[in-house]
C-alpha cells in the first residue's frame, strides 16, 4: 500500500467535521474551504496516527 492511499482530506490535520443544522459539513481549516473526506489536495499533512501507521507499514510520507 503506498502513501497515496492515505492522501485524502479525512486523514489530514486540517480536516474538520461539524454538524450544522442537523447535517454534517466537512471543512478544511487551512484552506477555509468546504471539502469531502475523500477529496485530496497538495497541502495534505497527515494526522499523527496516520503518520505512525504509514511508518509501521513502511510507506514514505511524501
Coordinates of C-alpha atoms in Angstrom, one line a residue:
X1 CA 0.0 0.0 0.0
X2 CA 1.6 3.3 -1.0
X3 CA 1.3 6.7 0.7
X4 CA -1.3 7.9 -1.8
X5 CA -3.8 5.6 -0.2
X6 CA -3.8 7.8 2.8
X7 CA -3.7 11.2 1.0
X8 CA -7.3 12.2 1.5
X9 CA -8.8 15.0 3.5
X10 CA -10.2 12.8 6.2
X11 CA -6.6 11.9 7.2
X12 CA -5.3 15.4 7.2
X13 CA -4.8 17.5 10.4
X14 CA -6.7 20.4 8.8
X15 CA -9.9 18.3 8.3
X16 CA -12.9 19.2 10.4
X17 CA -16.3 17.5 10.6
X18 CA -19.0 19.7 12.0
X19 CA -22.8 19.3 12.4
X20 CA -24.6 22.3 11.0
X21 CA -28.4 22.5 11.1
X22 CA -28.6 18.7 11.7
X23 CA -26.4 18.0 8.7
X24 CA -22.7 17.0 8.6
X25 CA -20.4 19.5 6.9
X26 CA -16.7 18.9 6.2
X27 CA -14.2 21.8 6.2
X28 CA -10.5 22.3 5.6
X29 CA -9.4 24.7 8.3
X30 CA -6.2 25.6 6.4
X31 CA -7.9 26.5 3.1
X32 CA -11.2 27.6 4.7
X33 CA -12.9 25.5 2.1
X34 CA -15.8 23.0 2.2
X35 CA -14.4 19.6 1.3
X36 CA -15.3 15.9 1.4
X37 CA -13.5 13.1 3.3
X38 CA -12.4 11.5 0.0
X39 CA -11.0 14.7 -1.6
X40 CA -7.3 15.2 -1.8
X41 CA -5.2 18.4 -2.0
X42 CA -1.5 19.1 -2.3
X43 CA -1.4 20.7 1.1
X44 CA -2.1 17.3 2.8
X45 CA -0.5 17.0 6.2
X46 CA -1.3 13.6 7.9
X47 CA -2.7 13.2 11.4
X48 CA -0.2 11.7 13.9
X49 CA -1.9 8.3 13.9
X50 CA -1.8 8.2 10.1
X51 CA 1.9 9.0 10.1
X52 CA 2.6 6.2 12.6
X53 CA 0.6 3.8 10.5
X54 CA 2.4 4.8 7.4
X55 CA 5.8 4.3 9.2
X56 CA 4.7 1.0 10.5
X57 CA 3.7 -0.2 7.1
X58 CA 6.9 1.2 5.5
X59 CA 5.2 3.8 3.4
X60 CA 7.0 7.0 2.7
X61 CA 5.4 10.3 3.8
X62 CA 5.8 12.5 0.7

